[in-house]
mmCIF file of C-alpha atoms in Angstrom:
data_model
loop_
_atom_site.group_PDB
_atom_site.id
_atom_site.type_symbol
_atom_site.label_atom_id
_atom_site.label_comp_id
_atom_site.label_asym_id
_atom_site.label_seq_id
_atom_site.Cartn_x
_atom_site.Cartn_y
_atom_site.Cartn_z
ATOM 1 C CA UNK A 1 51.108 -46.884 6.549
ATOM 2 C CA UNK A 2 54.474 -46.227 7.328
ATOM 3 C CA UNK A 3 55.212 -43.868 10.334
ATOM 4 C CA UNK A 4 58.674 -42.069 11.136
ATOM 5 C CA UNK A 5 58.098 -41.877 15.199
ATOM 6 C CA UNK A 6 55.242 -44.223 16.032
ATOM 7 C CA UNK A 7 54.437 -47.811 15.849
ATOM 8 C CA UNK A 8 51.064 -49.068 15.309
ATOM 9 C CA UNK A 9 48.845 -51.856 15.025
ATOM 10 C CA UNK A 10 45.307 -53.019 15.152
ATOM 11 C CA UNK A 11 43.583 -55.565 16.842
ATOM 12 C CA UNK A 12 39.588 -55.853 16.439
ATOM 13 C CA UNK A 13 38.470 -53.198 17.475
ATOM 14 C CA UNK A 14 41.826 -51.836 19.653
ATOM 15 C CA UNK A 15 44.383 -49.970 18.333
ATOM 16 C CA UNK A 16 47.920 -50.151 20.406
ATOM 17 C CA UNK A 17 50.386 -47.536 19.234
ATOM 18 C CA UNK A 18 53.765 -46.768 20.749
ATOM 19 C CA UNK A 19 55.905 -43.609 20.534
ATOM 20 C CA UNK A 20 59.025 -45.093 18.733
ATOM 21 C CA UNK A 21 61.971 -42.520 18.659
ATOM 22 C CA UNK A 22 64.573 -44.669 20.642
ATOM 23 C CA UNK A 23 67.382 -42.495 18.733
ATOM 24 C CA UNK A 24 65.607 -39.170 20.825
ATOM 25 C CA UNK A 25 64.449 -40.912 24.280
ATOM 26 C CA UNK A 26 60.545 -40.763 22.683
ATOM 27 C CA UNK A 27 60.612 -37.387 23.142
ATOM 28 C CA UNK A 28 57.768 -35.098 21.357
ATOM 29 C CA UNK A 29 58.023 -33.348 17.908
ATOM 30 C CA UNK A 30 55.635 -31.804 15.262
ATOM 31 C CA UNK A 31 55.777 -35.125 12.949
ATOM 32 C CA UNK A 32 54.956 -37.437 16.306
ATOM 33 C CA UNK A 33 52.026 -35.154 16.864
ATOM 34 C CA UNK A 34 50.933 -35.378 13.582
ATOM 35 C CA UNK A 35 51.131 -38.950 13.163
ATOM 36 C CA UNK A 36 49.311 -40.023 16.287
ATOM 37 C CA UNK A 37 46.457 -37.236 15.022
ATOM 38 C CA UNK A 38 46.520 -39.230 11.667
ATOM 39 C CA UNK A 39 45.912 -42.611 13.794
ATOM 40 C CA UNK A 40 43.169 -40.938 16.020
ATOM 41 C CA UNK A 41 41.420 -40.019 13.090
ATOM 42 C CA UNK A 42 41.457 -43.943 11.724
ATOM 43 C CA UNK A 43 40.019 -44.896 15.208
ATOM 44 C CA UNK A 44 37.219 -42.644 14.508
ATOM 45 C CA UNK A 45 34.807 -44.720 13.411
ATOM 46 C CA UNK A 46 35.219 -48.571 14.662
ATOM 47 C CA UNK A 47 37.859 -48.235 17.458
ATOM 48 C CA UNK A 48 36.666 -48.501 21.361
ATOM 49 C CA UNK A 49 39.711 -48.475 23.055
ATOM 50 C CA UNK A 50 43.893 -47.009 22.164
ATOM 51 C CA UNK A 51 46.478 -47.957 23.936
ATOM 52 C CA UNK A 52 49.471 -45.746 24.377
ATOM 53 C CA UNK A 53 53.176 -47.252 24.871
ATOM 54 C CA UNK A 54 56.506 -46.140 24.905
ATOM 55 C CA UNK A 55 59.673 -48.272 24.952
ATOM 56 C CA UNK A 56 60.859 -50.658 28.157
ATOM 57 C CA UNK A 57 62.973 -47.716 29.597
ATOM 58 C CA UNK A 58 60.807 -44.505 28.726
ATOM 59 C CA UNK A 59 57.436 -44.122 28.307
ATOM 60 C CA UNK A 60 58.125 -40.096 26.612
ATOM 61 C CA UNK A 61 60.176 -37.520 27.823
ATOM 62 C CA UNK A 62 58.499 -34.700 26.643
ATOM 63 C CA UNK A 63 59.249 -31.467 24.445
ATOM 64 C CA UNK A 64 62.422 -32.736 21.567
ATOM 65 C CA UNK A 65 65.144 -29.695 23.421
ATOM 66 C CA UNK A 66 67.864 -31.415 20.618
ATOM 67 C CA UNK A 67 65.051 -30.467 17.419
ATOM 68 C CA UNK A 68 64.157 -27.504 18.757
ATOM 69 C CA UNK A 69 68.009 -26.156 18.782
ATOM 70 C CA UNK A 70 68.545 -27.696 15.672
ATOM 71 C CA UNK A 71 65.547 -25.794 14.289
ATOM 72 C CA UNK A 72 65.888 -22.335 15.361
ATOM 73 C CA UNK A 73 69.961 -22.594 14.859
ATOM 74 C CA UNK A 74 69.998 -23.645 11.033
ATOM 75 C CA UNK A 75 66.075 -22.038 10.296
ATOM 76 C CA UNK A 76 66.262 -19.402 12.477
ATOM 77 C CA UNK A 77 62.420 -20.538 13.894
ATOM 78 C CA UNK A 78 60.464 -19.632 16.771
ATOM 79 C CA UNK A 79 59.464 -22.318 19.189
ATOM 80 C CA UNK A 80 56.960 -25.014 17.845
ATOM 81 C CA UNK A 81 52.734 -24.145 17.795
ATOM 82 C CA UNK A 82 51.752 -25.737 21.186
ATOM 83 C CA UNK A 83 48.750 -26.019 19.991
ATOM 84 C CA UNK A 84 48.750 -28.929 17.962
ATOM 85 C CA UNK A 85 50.045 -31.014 21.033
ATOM 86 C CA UNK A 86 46.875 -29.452 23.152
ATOM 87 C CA UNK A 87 44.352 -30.338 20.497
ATOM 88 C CA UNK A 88 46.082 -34.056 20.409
ATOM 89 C CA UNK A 89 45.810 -34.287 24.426
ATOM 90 C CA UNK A 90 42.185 -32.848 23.959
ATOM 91 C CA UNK A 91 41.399 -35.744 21.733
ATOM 92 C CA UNK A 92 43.141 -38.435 23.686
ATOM 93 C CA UNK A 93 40.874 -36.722 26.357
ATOM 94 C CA UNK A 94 37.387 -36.490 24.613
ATOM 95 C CA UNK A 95 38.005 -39.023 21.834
ATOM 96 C CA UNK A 96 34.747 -41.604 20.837
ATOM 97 C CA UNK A 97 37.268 -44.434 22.360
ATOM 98 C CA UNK A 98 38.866 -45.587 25.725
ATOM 99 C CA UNK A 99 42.280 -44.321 26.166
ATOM 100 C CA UNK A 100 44.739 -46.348 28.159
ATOM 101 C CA UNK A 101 48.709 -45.322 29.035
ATOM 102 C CA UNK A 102 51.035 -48.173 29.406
ATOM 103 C CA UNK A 103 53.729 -46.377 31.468
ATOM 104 C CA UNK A 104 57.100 -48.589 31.755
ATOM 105 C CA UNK A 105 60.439 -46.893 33.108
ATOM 106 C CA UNK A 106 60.527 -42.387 32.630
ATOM 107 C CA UNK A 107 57.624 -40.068 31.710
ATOM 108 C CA UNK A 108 58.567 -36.332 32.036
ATOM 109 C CA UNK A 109 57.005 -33.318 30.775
ATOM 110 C CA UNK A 110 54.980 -33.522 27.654
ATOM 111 C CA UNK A 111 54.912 -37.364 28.566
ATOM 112 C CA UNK A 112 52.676 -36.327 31.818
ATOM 113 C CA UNK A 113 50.471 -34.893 28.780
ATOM 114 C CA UNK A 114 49.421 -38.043 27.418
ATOM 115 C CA UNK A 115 49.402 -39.892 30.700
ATOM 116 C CA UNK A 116 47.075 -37.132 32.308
ATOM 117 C CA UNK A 117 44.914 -37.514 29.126
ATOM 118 C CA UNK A 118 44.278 -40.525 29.066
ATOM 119 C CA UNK A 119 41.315 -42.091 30.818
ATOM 120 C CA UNK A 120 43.242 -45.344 32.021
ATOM 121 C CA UNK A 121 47.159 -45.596 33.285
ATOM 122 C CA UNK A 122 48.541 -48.679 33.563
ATOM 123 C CA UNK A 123 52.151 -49.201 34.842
ATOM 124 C CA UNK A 124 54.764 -51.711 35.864
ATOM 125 C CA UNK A 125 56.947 -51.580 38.843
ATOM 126 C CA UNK A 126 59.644 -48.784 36.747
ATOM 127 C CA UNK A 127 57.288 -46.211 35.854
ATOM 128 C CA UNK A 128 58.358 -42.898 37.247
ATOM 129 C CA UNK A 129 56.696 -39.610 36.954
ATOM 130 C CA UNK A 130 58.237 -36.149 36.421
ATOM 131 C CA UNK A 131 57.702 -32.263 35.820
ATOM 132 C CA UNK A 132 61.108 -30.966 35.447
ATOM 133 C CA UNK A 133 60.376 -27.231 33.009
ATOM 134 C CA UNK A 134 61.271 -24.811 35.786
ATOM 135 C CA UNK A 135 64.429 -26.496 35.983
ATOM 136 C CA UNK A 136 64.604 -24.308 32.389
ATOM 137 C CA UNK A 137 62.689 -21.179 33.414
ATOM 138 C CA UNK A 138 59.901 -23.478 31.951
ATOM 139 C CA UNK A 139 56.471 -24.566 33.213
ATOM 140 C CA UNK A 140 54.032 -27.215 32.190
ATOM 141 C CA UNK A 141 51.244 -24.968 31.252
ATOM 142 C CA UNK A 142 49.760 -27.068 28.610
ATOM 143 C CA UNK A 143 50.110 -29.927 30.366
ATOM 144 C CA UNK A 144 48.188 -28.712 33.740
ATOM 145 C CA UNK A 145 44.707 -28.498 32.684
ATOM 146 C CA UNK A 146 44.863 -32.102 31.890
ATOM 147 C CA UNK A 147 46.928 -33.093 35.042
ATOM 148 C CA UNK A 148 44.887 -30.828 37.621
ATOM 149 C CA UNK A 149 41.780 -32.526 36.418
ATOM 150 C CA UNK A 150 43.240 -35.864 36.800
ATOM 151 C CA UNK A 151 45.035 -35.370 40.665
ATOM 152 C CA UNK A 152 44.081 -32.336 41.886
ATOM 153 C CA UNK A 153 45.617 -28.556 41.799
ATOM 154 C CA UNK A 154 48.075 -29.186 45.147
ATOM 155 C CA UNK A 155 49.361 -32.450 43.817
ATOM 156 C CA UNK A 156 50.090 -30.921 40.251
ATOM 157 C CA UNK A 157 51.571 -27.969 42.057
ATOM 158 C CA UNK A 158 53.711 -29.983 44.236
ATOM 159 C CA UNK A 159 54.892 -31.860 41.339
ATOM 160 C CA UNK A 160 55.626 -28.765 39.416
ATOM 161 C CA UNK A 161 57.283 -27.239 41.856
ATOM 162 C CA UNK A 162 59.664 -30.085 43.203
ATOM 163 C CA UNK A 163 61.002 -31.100 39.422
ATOM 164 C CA UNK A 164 61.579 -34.516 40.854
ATOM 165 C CA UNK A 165 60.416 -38.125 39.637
ATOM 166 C CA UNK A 166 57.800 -39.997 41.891
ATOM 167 C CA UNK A 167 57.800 -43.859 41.786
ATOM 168 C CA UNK A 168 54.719 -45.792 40.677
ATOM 169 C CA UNK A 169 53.616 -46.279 44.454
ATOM 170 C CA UNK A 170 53.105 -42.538 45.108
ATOM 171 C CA UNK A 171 51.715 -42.070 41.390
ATOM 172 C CA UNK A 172 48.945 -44.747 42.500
ATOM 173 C CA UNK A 173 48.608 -43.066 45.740
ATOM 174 C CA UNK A 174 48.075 -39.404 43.631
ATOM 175 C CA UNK A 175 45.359 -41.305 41.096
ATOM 176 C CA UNK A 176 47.998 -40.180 39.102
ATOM 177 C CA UNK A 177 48.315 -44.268 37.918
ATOM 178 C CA UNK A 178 45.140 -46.619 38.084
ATOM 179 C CA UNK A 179 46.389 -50.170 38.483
ATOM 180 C CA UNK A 180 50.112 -51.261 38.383
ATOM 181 C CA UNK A 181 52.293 -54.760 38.391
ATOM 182 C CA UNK A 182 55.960 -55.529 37.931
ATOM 183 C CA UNK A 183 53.679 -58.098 35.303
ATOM 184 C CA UNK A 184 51.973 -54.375 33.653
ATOM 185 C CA UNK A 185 51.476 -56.466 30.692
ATOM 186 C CA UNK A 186 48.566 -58.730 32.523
ATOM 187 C CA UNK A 187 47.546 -56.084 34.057
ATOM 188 C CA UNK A 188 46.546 -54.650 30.848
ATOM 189 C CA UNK A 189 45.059 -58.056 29.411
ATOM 190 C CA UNK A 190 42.427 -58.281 32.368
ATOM 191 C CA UNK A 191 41.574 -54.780 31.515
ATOM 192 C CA UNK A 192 41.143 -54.673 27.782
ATOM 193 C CA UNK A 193 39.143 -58.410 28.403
ATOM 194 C CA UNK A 194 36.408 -56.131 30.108
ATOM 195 C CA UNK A 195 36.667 -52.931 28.151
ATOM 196 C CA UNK A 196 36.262 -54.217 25.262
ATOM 197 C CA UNK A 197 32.713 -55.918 25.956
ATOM 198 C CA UNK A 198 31.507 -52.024 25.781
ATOM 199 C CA UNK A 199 29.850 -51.112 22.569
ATOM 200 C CA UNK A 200 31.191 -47.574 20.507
ATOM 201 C CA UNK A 201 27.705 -46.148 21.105
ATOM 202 C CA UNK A 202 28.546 -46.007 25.062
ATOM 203 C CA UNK A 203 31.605 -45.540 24.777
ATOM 204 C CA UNK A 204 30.778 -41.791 22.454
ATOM 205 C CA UNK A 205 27.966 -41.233 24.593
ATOM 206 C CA UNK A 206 29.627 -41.246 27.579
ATOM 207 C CA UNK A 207 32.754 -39.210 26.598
ATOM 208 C CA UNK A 208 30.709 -36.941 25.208
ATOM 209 C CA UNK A 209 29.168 -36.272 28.732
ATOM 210 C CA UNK A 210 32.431 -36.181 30.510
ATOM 211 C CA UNK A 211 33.770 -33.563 28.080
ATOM 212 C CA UNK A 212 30.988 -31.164 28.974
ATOM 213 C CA UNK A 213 31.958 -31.693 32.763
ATOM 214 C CA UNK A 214 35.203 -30.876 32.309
ATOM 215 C CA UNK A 215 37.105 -27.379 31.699
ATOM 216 C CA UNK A 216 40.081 -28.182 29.322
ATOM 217 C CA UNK A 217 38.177 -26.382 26.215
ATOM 218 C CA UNK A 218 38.241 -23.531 28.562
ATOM 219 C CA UNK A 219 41.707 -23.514 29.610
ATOM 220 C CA UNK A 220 43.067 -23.981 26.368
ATOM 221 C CA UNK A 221 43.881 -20.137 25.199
ATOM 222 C CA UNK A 222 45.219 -19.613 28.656
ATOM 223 C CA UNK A 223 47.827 -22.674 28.202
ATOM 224 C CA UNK A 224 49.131 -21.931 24.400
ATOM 225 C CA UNK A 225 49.590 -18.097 25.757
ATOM 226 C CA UNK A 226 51.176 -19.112 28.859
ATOM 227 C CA UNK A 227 53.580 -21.952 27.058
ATOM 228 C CA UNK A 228 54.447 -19.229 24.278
ATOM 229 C CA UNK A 229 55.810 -16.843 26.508
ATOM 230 C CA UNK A 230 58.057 -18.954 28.504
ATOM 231 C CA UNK A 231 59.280 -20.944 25.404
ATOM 232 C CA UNK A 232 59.865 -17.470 23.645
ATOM 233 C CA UNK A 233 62.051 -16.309 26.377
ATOM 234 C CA UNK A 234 65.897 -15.509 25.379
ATOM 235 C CA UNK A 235 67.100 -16.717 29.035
ATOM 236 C CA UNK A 236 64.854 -20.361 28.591
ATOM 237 C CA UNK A 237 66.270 -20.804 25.354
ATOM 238 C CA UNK A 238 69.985 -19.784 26.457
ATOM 239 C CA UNK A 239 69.822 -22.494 28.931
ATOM 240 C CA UNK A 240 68.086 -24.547 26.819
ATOM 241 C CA UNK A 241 70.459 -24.726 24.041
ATOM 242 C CA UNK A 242 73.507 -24.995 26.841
ATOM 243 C CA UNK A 243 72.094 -27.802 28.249
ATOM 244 C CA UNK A 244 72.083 -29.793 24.674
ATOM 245 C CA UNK A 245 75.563 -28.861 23.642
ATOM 246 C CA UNK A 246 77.202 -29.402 27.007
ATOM 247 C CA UNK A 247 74.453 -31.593 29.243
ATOM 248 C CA UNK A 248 74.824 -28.762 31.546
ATOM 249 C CA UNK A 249 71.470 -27.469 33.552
ATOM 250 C CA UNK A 250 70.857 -23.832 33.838
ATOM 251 C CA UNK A 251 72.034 -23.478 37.190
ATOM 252 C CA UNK A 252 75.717 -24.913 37.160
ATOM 253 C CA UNK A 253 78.969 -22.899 36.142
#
């Protein structure tokens, strides 16, 4: 099948698909959430393990600021349904497979979504790691369920709060990032080479357990309510839609 914003391909029984929107720094709209749902839903049955990539220099950046002007200037639209990006994080999350991030060079945002979701990160010596909404007026609320069950609330906090990137180093430090390389690419071999010996059965079984453990069903009204309002705000959006015509952040003259 041919996909506008992804890139994907299957090998036995993995699937490895990459966020491809080099024109838009990978960064997150309704048709990339739809077709990553579309390839989940192939992986149903036979697939044990995905593998999430992004390009050499960015892994995603997060929410698509230039659509979302573009939208709501010519269609007069309200912000996009978070939702569908939750239930996609949720599924990366509680899937019947083994999800793995391949982080290489800048994941912001929405990209902390998938990493957070996933139950493996892998990186190379570029990754970096970022949070940057209330630079907007923004915060990640749909992303924090995820990443407060993956590092903890103070380290999700601190990260929210400071807007800045952390290098790989402090990412492994967090548990933020599992195993990293400046050679991520045989890091991932060795790790799909043992994965892979686990049978579907397991696999389902034991995600199935580890989704009743965890709370990000339960969090999930809370975080579309919480993203709504912010991204619904006439100030966010002011500064928003500044920032893509003139690269200009909220807070300069």
């Amino acid at each position: 099948m041919n996909y506008q914003t992804i890139q994907v391909r299957f090998q036995e029984s993995i699937c490895y698909l990459r966020f491809y929107r080099p024109e838009a720094n990978n960064t997150i709209n309704n048709t990339l959430i739809e077709e990553c749902m579309h390839v989940l839903a192939l992986c149903e049955e036979s697939v044990t393990i995905v593998v999430l990539e992004g390009l050499p220099e960015v892994f995603c950046l997060g929410a698509d600021f230039q659509g979302m002007y573009e939208k709501m200037e010519n269609e007069h639209e309200h912000a996009q349904n978070p939702e569908p990006l939750y239930d996609l994080w949720l599924k990366l999350a509680t899937g019947p497979y083994i999800t793995i991030s391949h982080v290489r060079g800048k994941a912001n945002a929405g990209g902390i979504g998938f990493i957070a979701a996933s139950d493996i990160v892998i990186a190379d010596q570029t990754a970096q790691f970022s949070l940057s909404e209330l630079l907007f007026g923004l915060f990640p609320a749909c992303v924090l369920p995820f990443l407060v069950r993956r590092i903890g609330f103070q380290k999700a906090n601190y990260l929210t709060l400071m807007t800045q990137p952390i290098m790989v180093e402090q990412a492994l430090t967090w548990g933020l990032v599992d195993a990293y390389d400046a050679q991520s690419d045989t890091v991932l071999r060795k790790h799909l080479l043992r994965l892979r010996r686990l049978s579907k059965t397991g696999i389902l079984r034991y995600k199935r357990f580890m989704d009743e453990l965890s709370d990000l069903r339960q969090y999930k009204s809370l975080a579309l309510a919480s993203n709504q309002e912010v991204f619904s705000d006439a100030q966010n959006l002011k500064g928003i839609f500044r920032y893509v015509e003139t690269g200009q952040f909220p807070w300069m003259d």
